[in-house]
Coordinates of C-alpha atoms and ligand atoms in Angstrom, one line a residue:
M7 CA 31.6 65.3 -10.4
S8 CA 35.3 65.2 -9.5
D9 CA 37.0 68.5 -9.4
S10 CA 39.6 67.5 -12.0
L11 CA 38.6 67.1 -15.6
N12 CA 42.2 67.1 -16.9
A13 CA 43.8 64.1 -15.2
G14 CA 43.5 60.8 -17.1
K15 CA 40.0 59.6 -16.6
L16 CA 37.4 57.5 -18.1
W17 CA 33.9 58.8 -18.2
F18 CA 30.9 56.5 -18.8
L19 CA 28.3 58.9 -20.0
G20 CA 24.6 58.3 -20.5
A21 CA 24.1 59.7 -24.0
G22 CA 20.3 59.9 -23.8
P23 CA 17.8 58.7 -26.4
G24 CA 19.4 60.4 -29.4
A25 CA 18.9 64.2 -29.4
A26 CA 22.0 66.2 -28.7
D27 CA 20.2 68.3 -26.1
L28 CA 19.1 65.4 -24.0
L29 CA 22.5 64.8 -22.3
T30 CA 22.8 66.0 -18.7
V31 CA 24.9 69.1 -18.1
R32 CA 27.4 66.8 -16.3
A33 CA 27.7 64.5 -19.3
A34 CA 28.0 67.4 -21.7
R35 CA 30.8 68.9 -19.6
A36 CA 32.7 65.7 -19.4
L37 CA 32.3 65.1 -23.2
A38 CA 33.6 68.6 -23.9
A39 CA 36.7 67.8 -21.8
A40 CA 37.5 64.5 -23.6
D41 CA 40.6 63.8 -25.6
V42 CA 39.1 60.7 -27.0
V43 CA 35.3 60.0 -27.5
V44 CA 34.2 56.4 -27.9
W45 CA 30.7 56.1 -29.2
G46 CA 28.2 54.0 -31.1
K47 CA 27.7 56.2 -34.2
A48 CA 24.5 54.3 -35.2
L49 CA 23.0 54.5 -31.7
M50 CA 22.7 58.3 -31.3
T51 CA 22.5 61.3 -33.5
D52 CA 25.7 62.8 -34.9
G53 CA 24.8 66.0 -33.0
V54 CA 25.6 64.4 -29.7
V55 CA 29.3 64.4 -30.6
E56 CA 29.3 67.4 -33.0
E57 CA 27.7 69.7 -30.4
H58 CA 29.6 68.7 -27.3
A59 CA 33.0 67.2 -28.1
R60 CA 36.0 69.3 -28.9
A61 CA 36.8 69.6 -32.6
E62 CA 40.3 68.1 -32.0
A63 CA 38.9 65.1 -30.0
E64 CA 39.8 61.7 -31.4
L65 CA 36.6 59.9 -32.3
V66 CA 36.4 56.1 -32.1
S67 CA 33.2 54.6 -33.4
W68 CA 32.0 51.2 -32.4
P69 CA 31.5 49.6 -34.9
P70 CA 33.8 49.4 -36.8
A71 CA 36.0 49.5 -33.7
E72 CA 35.6 46.3 -31.6
M73 CA 36.0 45.8 -27.8
A74 CA 39.7 45.1 -28.2
D75 CA 40.1 48.5 -29.9
I76 CA 38.1 50.2 -27.1
H77 CA 40.2 48.5 -24.5
A78 CA 43.3 49.7 -26.3
V79 CA 42.0 53.3 -25.9
Y80 CA 41.5 52.6 -22.2
D81 CA 45.1 51.3 -22.0
R82 CA 46.3 54.6 -23.6
A83 CA 44.2 56.6 -21.2
A84 CA 46.0 54.9 -18.3
Q85 CA 49.5 55.3 -19.8
E86 CA 49.1 58.8 -21.2
G87 CA 46.7 60.4 -18.8
L88 CA 44.0 60.9 -21.4
V89 CA 40.4 61.9 -20.7
V90 CA 38.2 59.4 -22.5
A91 CA 34.4 59.8 -22.8
R92 CA 32.6 56.5 -23.5
L93 CA 29.1 57.3 -24.6
L94 CA 26.5 54.7 -23.7
W95 CA 23.0 55.1 -25.2
G96 CA 20.1 56.2 -23.1
E97 CA 20.6 55.4 -19.4
P98 CA 23.7 53.1 -19.1
S99 CA 22.2 50.8 -16.4
L100 CA 19.4 49.7 -18.6
Y101 CA 20.3 46.8 -21.0
G102 CA 23.8 48.1 -21.3
S103 CA 27.3 46.7 -20.6
V104 CA 28.1 49.0 -17.8
R105 CA 29.5 46.2 -15.5
D106 CA 31.9 45.1 -18.1
E107 CA 32.9 48.7 -18.8
V108 CA 33.6 49.4 -15.1
R109 CA 35.6 46.2 -14.8
A110 CA 37.7 47.2 -17.7
A111 CA 38.4 50.6 -16.0
R112 CA 39.2 48.9 -12.7
E113 CA 41.6 46.4 -14.2
R114 CA 43.6 49.2 -15.7
G115 CA 43.6 51.2 -12.4
L116 CA 41.9 54.0 -14.3
D117 CA 40.0 56.7 -12.5
Y118 CA 36.4 56.5 -13.8
E119 CA 33.0 57.9 -13.2
L120 CA 29.5 57.0 -14.3
V121 CA 27.0 59.7 -15.4
P122 CA 23.4 58.8 -15.7
G123 CA 21.4 59.5 -18.8
V124 CA 17.8 60.0 -20.0
T125 CA 16.6 56.6 -21.0
S126 CA 14.7 56.2 -24.3
L127 CA 11.7 55.0 -22.1
F128 CA 11.4 58.4 -20.5
A129 CA 11.7 60.1 -23.9
A130 CA 8.9 57.8 -25.2
A131 CA 6.7 58.6 -22.2
A132 CA 7.2 62.3 -22.8
A133 CA 6.4 62.0 -26.5
L134 CA 3.2 60.1 -25.6
E135 CA 2.4 62.4 -22.7
I136 CA 1.7 59.5 -20.4
E137 CA 2.3 58.8 -16.7
L138 CA 4.2 55.5 -16.6
T139 CA 3.3 54.6 -13.1
I140 CA -0.4 55.3 -13.3
A141 CA -2.1 52.0 -12.3
P142 CA -5.2 50.6 -10.6
Q143 CA -2.9 48.8 -8.1
S144 CA -1.8 51.0 -5.2
S145 CA 1.8 49.7 -5.6
R146 CA 1.8 51.2 -9.2
P147 CA 4.2 48.7 -10.7
L148 CA 6.1 49.3 -14.0
I149 CA 7.7 46.3 -15.7
L150 CA 10.7 46.7 -18.0
S151 CA 11.9 43.8 -20.1
Q152 CA 13.8 43.2 -23.3
G153 CA 11.8 41.7 -26.1
R154 CA 14.5 39.2 -27.0
G155 CA 16.2 36.3 -25.3
D156 CA 15.2 32.8 -24.8
P157 CA 12.6 32.3 -23.5
V158 CA 11.1 35.8 -23.4
P159 CA 8.9 35.6 -20.2
V160 CA 6.4 38.1 -21.6
R161 CA 3.4 36.0 -21.0
E162 CA 4.2 35.7 -17.2
L163 CA 5.0 39.3 -16.9
A164 CA 1.8 40.3 -18.7
R165 CA -0.3 38.5 -16.0
H166 CA 0.4 41.3 -13.6
G167 CA -1.6 43.7 -15.8
A168 CA 1.0 46.4 -15.1
T169 CA 2.3 48.9 -17.6
M170 CA 5.0 47.2 -19.4
A171 CA 7.8 48.6 -21.6
L172 CA 9.6 46.2 -24.0
F173 CA 13.0 47.2 -25.4
M174 CA 14.7 45.6 -28.4
V175 CA 11.5 44.5 -30.0
G176 CA 12.8 44.0 -33.5
E177 CA 11.7 40.9 -35.4
R178 CA 10.0 39.5 -32.3
A179 CA 6.9 41.8 -32.6
E180 CA 4.5 39.1 -33.7
E181 CA 5.6 36.7 -30.9
L182 CA 5.4 39.5 -28.3
Q183 CA 1.9 40.5 -29.5
R184 CA 0.7 36.9 -29.1
E185 CA 2.3 36.5 -25.7
L186 CA 1.0 39.8 -24.3
I187 CA -2.5 38.8 -25.3
A188 CA -2.1 35.3 -23.9
G189 CA -0.8 36.8 -20.7
G190 CA -4.0 38.8 -20.2
Y191 CA -4.0 42.1 -22.0
E192 CA -7.1 42.6 -24.2
A193 CA -6.6 42.2 -27.9
G194 CA -8.2 45.7 -28.3
A195 CA -6.0 47.3 -25.6
R196 CA -4.2 50.4 -26.6
C197 CA -0.4 50.0 -27.0
A198 CA 2.3 52.4 -28.1
I199 CA 5.2 52.1 -30.5
A200 CA 8.0 54.6 -30.0
H201 CA 10.7 54.4 -32.6
R202 CA 13.9 56.5 -32.7
V203 CA 12.4 58.9 -30.2
T204 CA 14.0 62.4 -30.3
W205 CA 15.6 61.6 -33.7
P206 CA 14.6 63.4 -36.9
Q207 CA 13.1 60.0 -37.9
E208 CA 11.0 59.7 -34.8
V209 CA 7.8 57.7 -35.1
V210 CA 5.5 57.6 -32.1
L211 CA 2.0 56.1 -32.4
T212 CA -0.6 54.1 -30.7
C213 CA -2.7 51.2 -32.0
R214 CA -4.7 48.2 -30.9
L215 CA -2.5 45.4 -29.4
D216 CA -3.7 42.9 -32.0
E217 CA -2.4 45.3 -34.7
L218 CA 1.0 45.8 -33.1
A219 CA 3.1 43.5 -35.2
A220 CA 1.4 44.6 -38.4
T221 CA 1.9 48.2 -37.6
I222 CA 5.6 47.7 -37.0
A223 CA 6.0 45.6 -40.1
A224 CA 4.0 48.1 -42.3
R225 CA 6.4 50.9 -41.3
D226 CA 9.5 48.7 -41.4
L227 CA 10.6 49.9 -37.9
D228 CA 14.0 48.5 -36.9
R229 CA 14.8 47.4 -33.3
H230 CA 15.4 51.0 -32.3
T231 CA 11.9 50.8 -30.9
I232 CA 10.2 50.4 -27.6
I233 CA 6.6 49.2 -27.2
L234 CA 4.4 50.0 -24.2
V235 CA 1.2 48.5 -23.1
G236 CA -0.9 48.6 -19.9
P237 CA -2.7 51.1 -17.7
A238 CA -0.5 54.0 -18.7
L239 CA -1.8 53.7 -22.2
E240 CA -5.4 53.1 -21.1
A241 CA -5.6 56.3 -19.0
D242 CA -6.9 59.3 -20.8
G243 CA -4.1 61.5 -21.9
P244 CA -3.7 64.1 -24.6
G245 CA -1.0 62.2 -26.5
V246 CA -2.9 58.9 -26.5
S247 CA -5.4 58.5 -29.3
P248 CA -8.4 56.3 -28.7
P249 CA -8.3 52.7 -29.8
S250 CA -9.7 52.2 -33.3
Ligands
SAM5 C1 20.5 47.8 -25.6 S1 19.0 48.7 -25.3 C2 19.7 50.1 -24.5 C3 18.7 51.0 -23.8 C4 19.2 52.3 -23.3 N1 20.2 52.0 -22.2 C5 18.2 53.3 -22.8 O1 18.2 53.6 -21.6 O2 17.4 53.7 -23.6 C6 18.5 49.3 -26.8 C7 17.1 49.4 -27.0 O3 16.7 50.7 -26.4 C8 15.6 51.2 -27.1 N2 15.9 52.5 -27.6 C9 17.1 53.2 -27.5 N3 17.0 54.4 -28.0 C10 15.8 54.5 -28.5 C11 15.0 55.6 -29.1 N4 15.6 56.8 -29.3 N5 13.7 55.4 -29.4 C12 13.1 54.2 -29.2 N6 13.8 53.2 -28.6 C13 15.1 53.3 -28.2 C14 15.3 50.2 -28.2 O4 14.3 49.3 -27.8 C15 16.6 49.6 -28.4 O5 16.5 48.3 -29.0

């Protein structure tokens, strides 16, 4: 961390999976020093800002703010020497817009710093009490992918038989279930659904892979959900219930 928290600076902070006490100490300190906090109000619990930001800090929520509004805050930071905390959910380097954000800071000649965060994947693993990199293969691979995009190469990824975590599942659950089975996971394999982990609305459960889409639909889980399948879910663990 740089020694000056008061000069104009743009902090890109990993905000963690949702809970206010899952920011790093560094992120919490930077947030507490911010004149302006830019955050996705729907992406993290209110406590993240309420517990760490100064009461007088200006809050800019995205949405309704758009990128142009956020860039206007960065312009002001450069001109007025403001400290801005830009909260990015989970760990910013995973399925985030961190490159664009850094470019925006550079273009403005702003001093900036990135602070890593606790990804929702690690929060999900903790809730499930699983070891993500347990595997029969000695290289112990772990595959991360988003469950959207065209085409979603899930079937090819599944052929490795590794533990796989799929972010942004949303309305694609049925297609993902089909592709995971087509790629080689057993229909009766245990998989996990981790929804809004560390939020008050958290839902974390396991089910058979061929019941994945129905389980998500029955609980009407939005895309704030990760699914996991593979050896980490097959290994015995206290948080993993046996397949039905
Ligand atoms: C754009 S990605 C950002 C991921 C984020 N950078 C991270 O490290 O968690 C958004 C996806 O992350 C997952 N996600 C984020 N927070 C979550 C949470 N608290 N519980 C479950 N999944 C979450 C969901 O799959 C969501 O669709």
